[in-house]
Short mmCIF file of C-alpha atoms in Angstrom, two decimals:
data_model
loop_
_atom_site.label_atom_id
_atom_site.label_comp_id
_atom_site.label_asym_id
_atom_site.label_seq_id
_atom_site.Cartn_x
_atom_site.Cartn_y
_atom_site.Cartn_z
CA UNK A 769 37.60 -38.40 45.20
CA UNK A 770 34.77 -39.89 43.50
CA UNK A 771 34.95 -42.82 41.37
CA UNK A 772 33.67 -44.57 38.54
CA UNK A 773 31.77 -47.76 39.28
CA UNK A 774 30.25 -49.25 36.33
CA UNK A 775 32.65 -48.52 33.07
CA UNK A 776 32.35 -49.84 29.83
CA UNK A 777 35.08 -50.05 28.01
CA UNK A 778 34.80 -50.42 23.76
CA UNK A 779 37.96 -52.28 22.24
CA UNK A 780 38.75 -53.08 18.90
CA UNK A 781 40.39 -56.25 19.34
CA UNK A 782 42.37 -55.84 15.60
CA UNK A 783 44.27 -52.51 17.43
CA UNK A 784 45.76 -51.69 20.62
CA UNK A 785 43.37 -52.43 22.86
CA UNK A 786 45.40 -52.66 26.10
CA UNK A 787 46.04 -48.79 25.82
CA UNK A 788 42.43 -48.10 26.45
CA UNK A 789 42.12 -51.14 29.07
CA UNK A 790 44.51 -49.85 30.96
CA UNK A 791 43.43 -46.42 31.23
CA UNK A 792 40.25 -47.64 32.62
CA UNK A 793 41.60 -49.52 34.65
CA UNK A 794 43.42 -46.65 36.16
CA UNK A 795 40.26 -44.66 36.86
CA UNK A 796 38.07 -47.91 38.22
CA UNK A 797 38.79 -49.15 41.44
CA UNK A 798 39.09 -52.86 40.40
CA UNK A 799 38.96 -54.72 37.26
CA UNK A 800 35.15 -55.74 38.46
CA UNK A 801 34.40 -52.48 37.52
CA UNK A 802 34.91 -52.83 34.19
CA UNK A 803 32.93 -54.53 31.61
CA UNK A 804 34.37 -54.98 28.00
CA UNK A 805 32.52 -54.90 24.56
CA UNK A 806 33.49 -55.46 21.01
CA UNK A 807 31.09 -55.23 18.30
CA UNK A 808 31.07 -57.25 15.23
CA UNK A 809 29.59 -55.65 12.09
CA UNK A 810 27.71 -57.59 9.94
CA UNK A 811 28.42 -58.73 6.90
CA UNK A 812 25.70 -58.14 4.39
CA UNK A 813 25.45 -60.70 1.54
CA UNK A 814 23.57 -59.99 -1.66
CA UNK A 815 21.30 -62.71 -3.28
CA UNK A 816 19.11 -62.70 -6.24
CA UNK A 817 16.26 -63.31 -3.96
CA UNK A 818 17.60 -60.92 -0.68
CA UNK A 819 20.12 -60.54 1.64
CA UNK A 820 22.05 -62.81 3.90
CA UNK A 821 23.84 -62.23 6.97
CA UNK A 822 25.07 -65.55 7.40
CA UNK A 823 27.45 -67.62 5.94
CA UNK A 824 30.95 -69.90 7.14
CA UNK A 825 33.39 -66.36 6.88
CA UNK A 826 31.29 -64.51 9.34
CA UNK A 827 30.52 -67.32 11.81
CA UNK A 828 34.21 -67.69 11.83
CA UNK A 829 34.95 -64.35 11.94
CA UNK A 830 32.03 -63.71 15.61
CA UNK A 831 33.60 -67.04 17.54
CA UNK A 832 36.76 -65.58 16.70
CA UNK A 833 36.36 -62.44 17.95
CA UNK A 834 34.14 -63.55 21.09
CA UNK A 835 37.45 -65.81 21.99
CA UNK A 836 40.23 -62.94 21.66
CA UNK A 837 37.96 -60.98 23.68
CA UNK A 838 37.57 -63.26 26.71
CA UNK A 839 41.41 -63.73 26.34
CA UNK A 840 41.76 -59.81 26.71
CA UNK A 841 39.58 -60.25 29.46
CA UNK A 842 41.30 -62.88 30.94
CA UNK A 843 45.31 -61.10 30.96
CA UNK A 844 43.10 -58.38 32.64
CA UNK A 845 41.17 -60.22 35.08
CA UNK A 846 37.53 -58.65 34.02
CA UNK A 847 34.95 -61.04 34.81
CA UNK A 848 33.54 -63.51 32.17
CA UNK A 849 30.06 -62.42 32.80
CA UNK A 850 31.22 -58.92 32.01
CA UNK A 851 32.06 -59.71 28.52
CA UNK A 852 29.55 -58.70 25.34
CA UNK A 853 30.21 -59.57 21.76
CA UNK A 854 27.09 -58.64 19.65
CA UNK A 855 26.49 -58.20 16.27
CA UNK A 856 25.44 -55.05 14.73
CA UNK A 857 26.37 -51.36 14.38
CA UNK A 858 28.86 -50.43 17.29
CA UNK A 859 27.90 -46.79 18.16
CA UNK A 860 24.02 -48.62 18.61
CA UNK A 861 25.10 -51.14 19.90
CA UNK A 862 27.48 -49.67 22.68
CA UNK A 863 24.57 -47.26 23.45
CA UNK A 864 22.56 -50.74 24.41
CA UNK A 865 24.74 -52.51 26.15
CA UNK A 866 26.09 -49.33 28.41
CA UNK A 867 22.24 -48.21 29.26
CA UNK A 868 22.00 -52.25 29.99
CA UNK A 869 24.48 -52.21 32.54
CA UNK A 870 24.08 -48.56 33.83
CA UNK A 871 27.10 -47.63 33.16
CA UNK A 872 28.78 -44.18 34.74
CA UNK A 873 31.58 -44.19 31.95
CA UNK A 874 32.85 -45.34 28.41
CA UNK A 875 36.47 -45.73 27.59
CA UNK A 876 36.82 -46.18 24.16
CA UNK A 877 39.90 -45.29 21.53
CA UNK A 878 40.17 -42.95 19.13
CA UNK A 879 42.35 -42.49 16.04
CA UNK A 880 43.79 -38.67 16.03
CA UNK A 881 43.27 -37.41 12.30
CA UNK A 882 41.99 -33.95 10.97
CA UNK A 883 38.35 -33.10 11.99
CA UNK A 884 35.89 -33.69 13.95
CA UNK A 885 34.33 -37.14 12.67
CA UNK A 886 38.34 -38.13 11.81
CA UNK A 887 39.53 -36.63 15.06
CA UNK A 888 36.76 -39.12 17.27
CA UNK A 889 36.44 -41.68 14.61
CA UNK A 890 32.53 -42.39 13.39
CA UNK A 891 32.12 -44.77 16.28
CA UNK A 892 33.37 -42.56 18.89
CA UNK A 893 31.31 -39.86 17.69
CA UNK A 894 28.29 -41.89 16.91
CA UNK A 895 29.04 -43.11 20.89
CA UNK A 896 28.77 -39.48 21.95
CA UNK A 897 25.36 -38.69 20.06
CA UNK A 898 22.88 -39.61 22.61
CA UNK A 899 24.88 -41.29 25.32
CA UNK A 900 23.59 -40.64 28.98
CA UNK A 901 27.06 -41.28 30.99
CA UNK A 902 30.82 -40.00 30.52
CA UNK A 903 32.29 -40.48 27.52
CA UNK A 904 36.69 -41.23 27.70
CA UNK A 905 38.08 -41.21 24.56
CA UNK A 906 41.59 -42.47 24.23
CA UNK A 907 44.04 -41.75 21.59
CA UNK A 908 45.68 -44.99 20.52
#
C-alpha cells in the first residue's frame, strides 16, 4: 500500500479541527508528514481616502491565530517549520502553499448542508477548482 508523503492539512482553528488532524494522521505515516495551514482573511477597512487592512483588531486577531495553531501543532507533534498562517483568501491561498510544498494530499473539513457549494463549503470547493493533488474532505 502506497502512501501519502507530503499532506496538507487546512484547519479552522474556531471548529473541530482535531477531527480532520486526525484523519490525516491516519493516512500519513508520521506526523512529519503533515504540514498544517490556517488562513486568516483580511479585514478590509473603509476610509474616506481608501482602504486599510491594518489596524489593532486584526493584528490581534493573526498573532492569535498563528499561536493556537502552533499549539494544535504542538498536542500533535507536527513540526514548527511545517506550520503556515497567511493572510488572504483561503481556497488561494491553500492552492499556494500546497503547490509550495508539493503536496500529494489535502485534508480539509467540510460542513454537510444541501448542495453542492453548501455540501463542500466555498473553501472546500474553491480548494478543488484547480488543485493538482488529492483532495480529502472531512465532514466535521
Amino acid at each position: 500500500m502506497s502512501y501519502y508523503s507530503n499532506i496538507l492539512v487546512a484547519v479552522d482553528i474556531f471548529a473541530q479541527s482535531n477531527v480532520v488532524i486526525e484523519k490525516a494522521l491516519n493516512i500519513a505515516k508520521s506526523p512529519k508528514n503533515l504540514s498544517i495551514i490556517y488562513v486568516t482573511v483580511p479585514m478590509v477597512n473603509y476610509q474616506p481616502f481608501g482602504m486599510a487592512y491594518e489596524g489593532d483588531f486584526f493584528n490581534d486577531l493573526c498573532l492569535q491565530s498563528k499561536e493556537k495553531l502552533k499549539e494544535i501543532a504542538q498536542t500533535y507533534a507536527i513540526p514548527s517549520a511545517q506550520i503556515y498562517s497567511p493572510v488572504g483568501n483561503p481556497a488561494d491561498e491553500i492552492h499556494t502553499i500546497a503547490q509550495d510544498i508539493n503536496a500529494d494530499l489535502i485534508v480539509m473539513g467540510t460542513h454537510g448542508r444541501s448542495g453542492l457549494k453548501l455540501l463542500l463549503g466555498s473553501t472546500a470547493n474553491g480548494v478543488l477548482h484547480g488543485v493538482k493533488c488529492d483532495v480529502l474532505a472531512v465532514k466535521v
